[in-house]
Short mmCIF file of C-alpha atoms and ligand atoms in Angstrom, two decimals:
data_model
loop_
_atom_site.label_atom_id
_atom_site.label_comp_id
_atom_site.label_asym_id
_atom_site.label_seq_id
_atom_site.Cartn_x
_atom_site.Cartn_y
_atom_site.Cartn_z
CA UNK A 1 6.97 -13.51 9.40
CA UNK A 2 3.91 -15.78 9.14
CA UNK A 3 1.06 -13.53 10.22
CA UNK A 4 -2.53 -14.58 10.97
CA UNK A 5 -4.94 -11.70 10.36
CA UNK A 6 -8.58 -11.69 11.46
CA UNK A 7 -10.75 -9.10 9.71
CA UNK A 8 -8.36 -9.41 6.78
CA UNK A 9 -11.16 -8.61 4.33
CA UNK A 10 -12.32 -5.50 6.19
CA UNK A 11 -11.60 -1.82 5.67
CA UNK A 12 -8.45 -1.61 7.78
CA UNK A 13 -7.64 -5.30 7.33
CA UNK A 14 -7.50 -5.12 3.51
CA UNK A 15 -5.08 -2.22 3.62
CA UNK A 16 -3.06 -3.96 6.33
CA UNK A 17 -2.79 -7.19 4.32
CA UNK A 18 -1.52 -5.18 1.34
CA UNK A 19 1.14 -3.56 3.55
CA UNK A 20 2.12 -6.88 5.12
CA UNK A 21 2.54 -8.58 1.75
CA UNK A 22 4.52 -5.62 0.40
CA UNK A 23 6.83 -5.89 3.42
CA UNK A 24 7.48 -9.57 2.62
CA UNK A 25 5.33 -11.19 5.29
CA UNK A 26 3.32 -14.37 4.70
CA UNK A 27 -0.33 -13.69 5.48
CA UNK A 28 -3.13 -16.06 6.40
CA UNK A 29 -6.43 -14.23 6.59
CA UNK A 30 -9.56 -15.39 8.40
CA UNK A 31 -12.47 -15.41 5.94
CA UNK A 32 -16.09 -16.27 6.64
CA UNK A 33 -17.36 -16.06 3.06
CA UNK A 34 -16.34 -17.20 -0.42
CA UNK A 35 -16.07 -13.57 -1.51
CA UNK A 36 -13.67 -12.64 1.30
CA UNK A 37 -11.62 -15.80 0.68
CA UNK A 38 -11.37 -15.08 -3.04
CA UNK A 39 -10.30 -11.46 -2.42
CA UNK A 40 -7.54 -12.62 -0.10
CA UNK A 41 -6.31 -15.34 -2.44
CA UNK A 42 -6.24 -12.90 -5.35
CA UNK A 43 -3.74 -10.81 -3.39
CA UNK A 44 -1.48 -13.75 -2.64
CA UNK A 45 -2.62 -14.34 0.94
CA UNK A 46 -3.57 -17.72 2.36
CA UNK A 47 -7.05 -18.28 3.72
CA UNK A 48 -8.33 -19.86 6.90
CA UNK A 49 -12.09 -20.27 6.73
CA UNK A 50 -13.82 -19.40 9.99
CA UNK A 51 -16.01 -17.12 12.00
CA UNK A 52 -15.61 -15.13 15.18
CA UNK A 53 -17.97 -17.64 16.79
CA UNK A 54 -15.75 -20.52 15.64
CA UNK A 55 -13.09 -20.19 18.30
CA UNK A 56 -11.40 -23.47 17.38
CA UNK A 57 -10.52 -22.04 13.98
CA UNK A 58 -9.22 -18.81 15.50
CA UNK A 59 -7.15 -20.76 17.99
CA UNK A 60 -5.63 -22.94 15.26
CA UNK A 61 -4.83 -19.87 13.16
CA UNK A 62 -3.07 -18.24 16.09
CA UNK A 63 -1.14 -21.41 16.99
CA UNK A 64 0.19 -21.82 13.45
CA UNK A 65 1.36 -18.21 13.11
CA UNK A 66 4.41 -16.27 14.27
CA UNK A 67 2.26 -13.20 14.91
CA UNK A 68 -1.46 -12.38 15.10
CA UNK A 69 -3.22 -9.19 14.04
CA UNK A 70 -6.83 -9.17 15.21
CA UNK A 71 -9.05 -6.73 13.30
CA UNK A 72 -12.33 -8.65 12.91
CA UNK A 73 -15.38 -7.23 14.62
CA UNK A 74 -19.07 -8.01 14.19
CA UNK A 75 -19.97 -4.30 14.33
CA UNK A 76 -23.59 -5.19 15.03
CA UNK A 77 -24.74 -1.76 16.20
CA UNK A 78 -28.23 -3.12 16.92
CA UNK A 79 -26.67 -5.55 19.41
CA UNK A 80 -23.44 -4.07 20.82
CA UNK A 81 -23.36 -6.69 23.59
CA UNK A 82 -23.05 -9.47 21.01
CA UNK A 83 -20.21 -7.65 19.25
CA UNK A 84 -18.44 -7.06 22.57
CA UNK A 85 -18.86 -10.70 23.62
CA UNK A 86 -17.44 -11.94 20.33
CA UNK A 87 -14.55 -9.50 20.62
CA UNK A 88 -13.73 -10.66 24.13
CA UNK A 89 -14.02 -14.31 23.14
CA UNK A 90 -11.63 -13.88 20.22
CA UNK A 91 -9.08 -11.97 22.31
CA UNK A 92 -9.21 -14.57 25.08
CA UNK A 93 -8.75 -17.38 22.56
CA UNK A 94 -5.83 -15.76 20.75
CA UNK A 95 -4.16 -14.81 24.02
CA UNK A 96 -4.53 -18.34 25.39
CA UNK A 97 -3.06 -19.77 22.17
CA UNK A 98 0.01 -17.54 22.42
CA UNK A 99 0.82 -17.90 26.14
CA UNK A 100 4.54 -18.44 26.67
CA UNK A 101 5.51 -17.79 23.05
CA UNK A 102 6.48 -14.08 23.28
CA UNK A 103 4.82 -13.71 19.87
CA UNK A 104 3.32 -10.39 18.78
CA UNK A 105 -0.45 -10.04 19.23
CA UNK A 106 -1.67 -6.77 17.77
CA UNK A 107 -5.35 -6.06 18.25
CA UNK A 108 -7.82 -3.30 17.35
CA UNK A 109 -9.03 -0.86 19.94
CA UNK A 110 -10.26 2.72 20.04
CA UNK A 111 -9.90 6.04 21.83
CA UNK A 112 -13.43 6.55 23.16
CA UNK A 113 -13.72 7.05 26.91
CA UNK A 114 -9.99 7.27 27.65
CA UNK A 115 -9.95 10.89 28.87
CA UNK A 116 -12.25 13.76 29.76
CA UNK A 117 -11.74 17.36 28.56
CA UNK A 118 -8.42 16.75 26.81
CA UNK A 119 -7.07 14.62 23.99
CA UNK A 120 -6.35 11.08 25.10
CA UNK A 121 -2.77 9.83 25.03
CA UNK A 122 -1.03 6.49 24.91
CA UNK A 123 -0.37 6.85 28.64
CA UNK A 124 -4.11 6.74 29.39
CA UNK A 125 -5.05 3.21 30.40
CA UNK A 126 -8.38 1.90 29.23
CA UNK A 127 -10.96 2.26 32.01
CA UNK A 128 -12.92 -0.65 30.57
CA UNK A 129 -12.65 -3.91 32.44
CA UNK A 130 -14.79 -6.99 32.16
CA UNK A 131 -17.22 -8.45 29.67
CA UNK A 132 -19.96 -5.87 30.17
CA UNK A 133 -17.78 -2.89 29.26
CA UNK A 134 -17.29 -1.39 25.78
CA UNK A 135 -15.53 -3.77 23.35
CA UNK A 136 -15.88 -6.37 26.12
CA UNK A 137 -12.96 -4.85 27.99
CA UNK A 138 -10.76 -6.47 25.35
CA UNK A 139 -7.84 -4.02 25.57
CA UNK A 140 -7.15 -4.75 29.22
CA UNK A 141 -7.80 -8.44 28.67
CA UNK A 142 -5.24 -8.58 25.85
CA UNK A 143 -2.63 -6.45 27.62
CA UNK A 144 -3.02 -8.71 30.65
CA UNK A 145 -1.42 -11.49 28.58
CA UNK A 146 1.90 -9.61 28.49
CA UNK A 147 2.88 -11.02 31.88
CA UNK A 148 2.09 -14.50 30.54
CA UNK A 149 4.55 -14.27 27.67
CA UNK A 150 2.48 -12.69 24.89
CA UNK A 151 3.74 -9.55 23.12
CA UNK A 152 0.34 -7.82 23.10
CA UNK A 153 0.11 -4.41 21.43
CA UNK A 154 -3.03 -2.27 21.33
CA UNK A 155 -3.91 -0.57 18.06
CA UNK A 156 -6.06 2.35 19.12
CA UNK A 157 -7.57 3.59 15.87
CA UNK A 158 -8.98 7.11 15.55
CA UNK A 159 -12.80 7.04 15.40
CA UNK A 160 -12.54 7.70 11.69
CA UNK A 161 -10.07 5.70 9.64
CA UNK A 162 -11.03 7.45 6.44
CA UNK A 163 -10.55 7.13 2.71
CA UNK A 164 -12.45 6.50 -0.50
CA UNK A 165 -15.05 3.71 -0.05
CA UNK A 166 -14.85 3.83 3.76
CA UNK A 167 -18.08 2.37 5.14
CA UNK A 168 -17.39 3.32 8.78
CA UNK A 169 -18.59 6.10 11.03
CA UNK A 170 -18.28 9.01 8.57
CA UNK A 171 -20.21 7.03 5.97
CA UNK A 172 -22.92 6.45 8.60
CA UNK A 173 -23.07 10.18 9.40
CA UNK A 174 -23.23 10.99 5.68
CA UNK A 175 -26.06 8.47 5.29
CA UNK A 176 -28.05 10.20 8.06
CA UNK A 177 -27.48 13.57 6.35
CA UNK A 178 -28.82 12.24 3.05
CA UNK A 179 -31.82 10.60 4.70
CA UNK A 180 -32.74 13.68 6.75
CA UNK A 181 -31.88 16.24 4.07
CA UNK A 182 -29.67 18.16 6.48
CA UNK A 183 -26.07 17.69 7.53
CA UNK A 184 -26.23 18.00 11.30
CA UNK A 185 -23.64 18.47 13.99
CA UNK A 186 -24.17 18.04 17.74
CA UNK A 187 -24.75 21.24 19.74
CA UNK A 188 -22.15 23.88 18.91
CA UNK A 189 -20.10 21.34 16.93
CA UNK A 190 -16.97 22.08 18.96
CA UNK A 191 -16.45 18.48 20.07
CA UNK A 192 -13.65 16.91 18.05
CA UNK A 193 -12.81 13.64 16.40
CA UNK A 194 -9.32 12.33 15.86
CA UNK A 195 -8.76 11.04 12.32
CA UNK A 196 -6.31 9.00 10.27
CA UNK A 197 -6.17 7.97 6.63
CA UNK A 198 -6.50 4.22 6.11
CA UNK A 199 -3.11 3.98 4.37
CA UNK A 200 -1.37 5.58 7.36
CA UNK A 201 -3.26 3.32 9.76
CA UNK A 202 -2.20 0.20 7.85
CA UNK A 203 1.42 1.37 7.77
CA UNK A 204 1.28 1.92 11.52
CA UNK A 205 0.06 -1.65 12.06
CA UNK A 206 2.94 -3.12 10.08
CA UNK A 207 5.50 -0.80 11.70
CA UNK A 208 4.07 -1.71 15.09
CA UNK A 209 4.44 -5.41 14.27
CA UNK A 210 8.13 -4.86 13.59
CA UNK A 211 9.00 -2.43 16.34
CA UNK A 212 6.45 -1.98 19.14
CA UNK A 213 7.45 -3.46 22.52
CA UNK A 214 5.05 -5.78 24.33
CA UNK A 215 2.41 -3.82 26.21
CA UNK A 216 2.49 -0.79 23.87
CA UNK A 217 -0.62 1.25 23.27
CA UNK A 218 -0.31 2.75 19.78
CA UNK A 219 -2.46 5.66 18.61
CA UNK A 220 -3.32 5.49 14.92
CA UNK A 221 -4.07 9.19 14.80
CA UNK A 222 -2.96 11.71 12.17
CA UNK A 223 -5.21 14.64 13.10
CA UNK A 224 -5.68 15.21 16.82
CA UNK A 225 -9.19 16.56 16.54
CA UNK A 226 -11.46 17.71 13.71
CA UNK A 227 -14.48 19.67 15.03
CA UNK A 228 -17.74 17.90 14.26
CA UNK A 229 -19.07 21.15 12.82
CA UNK A 230 -16.32 21.06 10.15
CA UNK A 231 -17.17 17.42 9.42
CA UNK A 232 -20.84 18.32 8.97
CA UNK A 233 -19.96 21.29 6.76
CA UNK A 234 -17.85 19.08 4.50
CA UNK A 235 -20.65 16.48 4.24
CA UNK A 236 -23.07 19.33 3.46
CA UNK A 237 -20.79 20.48 0.61
CA UNK A 238 -20.40 16.91 -0.69
CA UNK A 239 -24.15 16.32 -0.96
CA UNK A 240 -25.39 19.89 -1.50
CA UNK A 241 -27.24 19.82 1.83
CA UNK A 242 -27.90 22.56 4.39
CA UNK A 243 -25.86 22.34 7.60
CA UNK A 244 -27.48 22.73 11.02
CA UNK A 245 -26.89 22.31 14.72
CA UNK A 246 -28.79 19.46 16.33
CA UNK A 247 -29.72 20.22 19.96
CA UNK A 248 -27.86 17.90 22.37
CA UNK A 249 -31.12 16.34 23.61
CA UNK A 250 -32.07 15.51 20.00
CA UNK A 251 -28.75 14.07 18.89
CA UNK A 252 -29.64 10.45 19.68
CA UNK A 253 -33.00 10.65 17.96
CA UNK A 254 -31.61 12.44 14.92
CA UNK A 255 -28.51 10.36 14.33
CA UNK A 256 -29.56 7.01 15.83
CA UNK A 257 -26.71 4.72 17.02
CA UNK A 258 -23.99 6.88 15.48
CA UNK A 259 -25.21 9.82 17.61
CA UNK A 260 -23.62 8.22 20.67
CA UNK A 261 -20.23 8.64 19.06
CA UNK A 262 -20.83 11.86 17.08
CA UNK A 263 -21.81 13.62 20.30
CA UNK A 264 -18.57 12.64 22.06
CA UNK A 265 -15.27 14.47 22.14
CA UNK A 266 -12.88 11.89 20.68
CA UNK A 267 -9.71 13.93 20.31
CA UNK A 268 -6.47 11.97 20.70
CA UNK A 269 -2.76 12.59 20.47
CA UNK A 270 -0.26 10.29 18.76
CA UNK A 271 2.91 12.07 19.86
CA UNK A 272 4.21 9.06 21.81
CA UNK A 273 3.45 6.64 18.96
CA UNK A 274 5.29 8.83 16.45
CA UNK A 275 8.26 9.08 18.80
CA UNK A 276 8.29 5.35 19.55
CA UNK A 277 8.02 4.09 15.98
CA UNK A 278 9.20 6.96 13.82
CA UNK A 279 5.77 6.83 12.14
CA UNK A 280 4.68 9.94 10.27
CA UNK A 281 1.23 10.07 8.70
CA UNK A 282 1.27 11.44 5.15
CA UNK A 283 -2.22 10.71 3.78
CA UNK A 284 -4.99 13.19 3.04
CA UNK A 285 -6.93 14.81 5.87
CA UNK A 286 -10.49 13.82 6.70
CA UNK A 287 -11.93 17.01 5.20
CA UNK A 288 -9.82 16.55 2.06
CA UNK A 289 -11.20 13.02 1.68
CA UNK A 290 -14.81 14.16 2.11
CA UNK A 291 -14.28 17.08 -0.30
CA UNK A 292 -12.68 14.72 -2.83
CA UNK A 293 -15.86 12.63 -2.94
CA UNK A 294 -14.67 9.75 -0.78
CA UNK A 295 -18.13 9.46 0.79
CA UNK A 296 -20.31 10.47 -2.11
CA UNK A 297 -21.15 6.87 -2.94
CA UNK A 298 -22.22 6.16 0.65
CA UNK A 299 -25.54 4.31 0.86
CA UNK A 300 -28.46 6.17 2.36
CA UNK A 301 -29.42 5.30 5.94
CA UNK A 302 -31.88 2.49 6.46
N1 NAP B 1 -12.71 1.94 10.79
C1 NAP B 1 -12.59 2.73 11.86
O1 NAP B 1 -12.70 3.95 11.71
C2 NAP B 1 -12.25 2.16 13.23
C3 NAP B 1 -12.08 3.04 14.29
C4 NAP B 1 -11.76 2.53 15.56
C5 NAP B 1 -11.64 1.15 15.74
N2 NAP B 1 -11.84 0.32 14.69
C6 NAP B 1 -11.72 -1.12 14.90
O2 NAP B 1 -10.76 -1.67 14.00
C7 NAP B 1 -11.14 -2.99 13.61
C8 NAP B 1 -11.24 -3.07 12.10
O3 NAP B 1 -12.26 -2.15 11.68
P1 NAP B 1 -12.72 -2.04 10.16
O4 NAP B 1 -13.19 -0.64 9.97
O5 NAP B 1 -11.69 -2.58 9.24
O6 NAP B 1 -13.99 -3.01 10.17
P2 NAP B 1 -14.82 -3.62 8.96
O7 NAP B 1 -14.46 -2.96 7.66
O8 NAP B 1 -16.24 -3.62 9.36
O9 NAP B 1 -14.28 -5.10 8.85
C9 NAP B 1 -14.63 -6.03 9.81
C10 NAP B 1 -13.94 -7.34 9.48
O10 NAP B 1 -14.41 -8.30 10.43
C11 NAP B 1 -14.92 -9.40 9.71
N3 NAP B 1 -16.03 -9.98 10.45
C12 NAP B 1 -17.21 -9.42 10.76
N4 NAP B 1 -17.99 -10.28 11.42
C13 NAP B 1 -17.28 -11.43 11.48
C14 NAP B 1 -17.55 -12.69 12.05
N5 NAP B 1 -18.71 -12.97 12.64
N6 NAP B 1 -16.59 -13.63 11.94
C15 NAP B 1 -15.41 -13.38 11.32
N7 NAP B 1 -15.09 -12.19 10.77
C16 NAP B 1 -16.03 -11.24 10.86
C17 NAP B 1 -15.36 -8.87 8.38
O11 NAP B 1 -15.44 -9.94 7.45
P3 NAP B 1 -16.31 -9.85 6.09
O12 NAP B 1 -15.42 -9.16 5.10
O13 NAP B 1 -16.60 -11.25 5.76
O14 NAP B 1 -17.55 -9.05 6.41
C18 NAP B 1 -14.26 -7.89 8.10
O15 NAP B 1 -13.12 -8.55 7.58
C19 NAP B 1 -12.45 -3.26 14.36
O16 NAP B 1 -12.19 -3.90 15.57
C20 NAP B 1 -13.00 -1.87 14.60
O17 NAP B 1 -13.93 -1.82 15.66
C21 NAP B 1 -12.14 0.79 13.43
#
């Protein structure tokens, strides 16, 4: 299949492009820099130069392809509204380009805010609607295209898609630990984070492209919930730092933007996804990756 991938140079996108190429797909990756373009070309992927703010380029990429996988995100944590607006704009543009084609449109999403007091499941609809909601309400916007002839599929990634050289949320928490000289966890550290290794996440994306019906919500989750206290203990071991509880009212001040997420219970099940696709995660656990030094090269905060 000819697949257009946004975010093809990113953490999940790079692994996904490798999986797509290995499965025999033709990949065109969106690249906004010479470095990202060169990395894609070196793998054997084609390149479409463009930016999330260049919707004409995204539209053309989607129109030329037989399937779209949208993984780009600005991730500007100092301006979440701008990231959400760009996300919504890209999803609207790709959806519009695919109307009436029945072509697969797989797009990144997450598990935050789907349930209260229990792990979220694929049956939980996103409560986020409209441009002012998290991620710009992009999951519901994209799934709304199903009735207009687009095979939209939500890729709900665990809050940590981990592995060596990951620069995501766990790297940010590790950076705070190094800066503060203490590996903290929120409150009693009983709140949990779902987790998945990046190789399993990429394999899920490619399996979902082949097999997921339109309208599916897939959970890229290997571990249902790792207590934040265990995450902090592993980071403490990795950097030789003391481990301490951070009082709930101090979490935001201590951790900064990542505190919003580290203080949340983000447990999630993937039972329905495994059943639907026959997908079985096999990669290392989050704690194994931290213990193996996967985050030891993380830059310090600020
Ligand atoms: N990683 C996780 O644990 C996780 C968890 C839940 C959800 N997600 C979601 O999954 C998706 C992929 O995440 P990721 O971890 O792979 O992200 P990432 O490593 O930060 O990669 C982001 C990608 O988006 C591209 N990008 C950023 N700003 C852009 C812009 N203005 N125009 C065009 N491209 C732009 C980047 O290009 P450059 O290479 O040029 O910078 C990169 O390819 C995102 O939507 C993310 O929110 C990730």
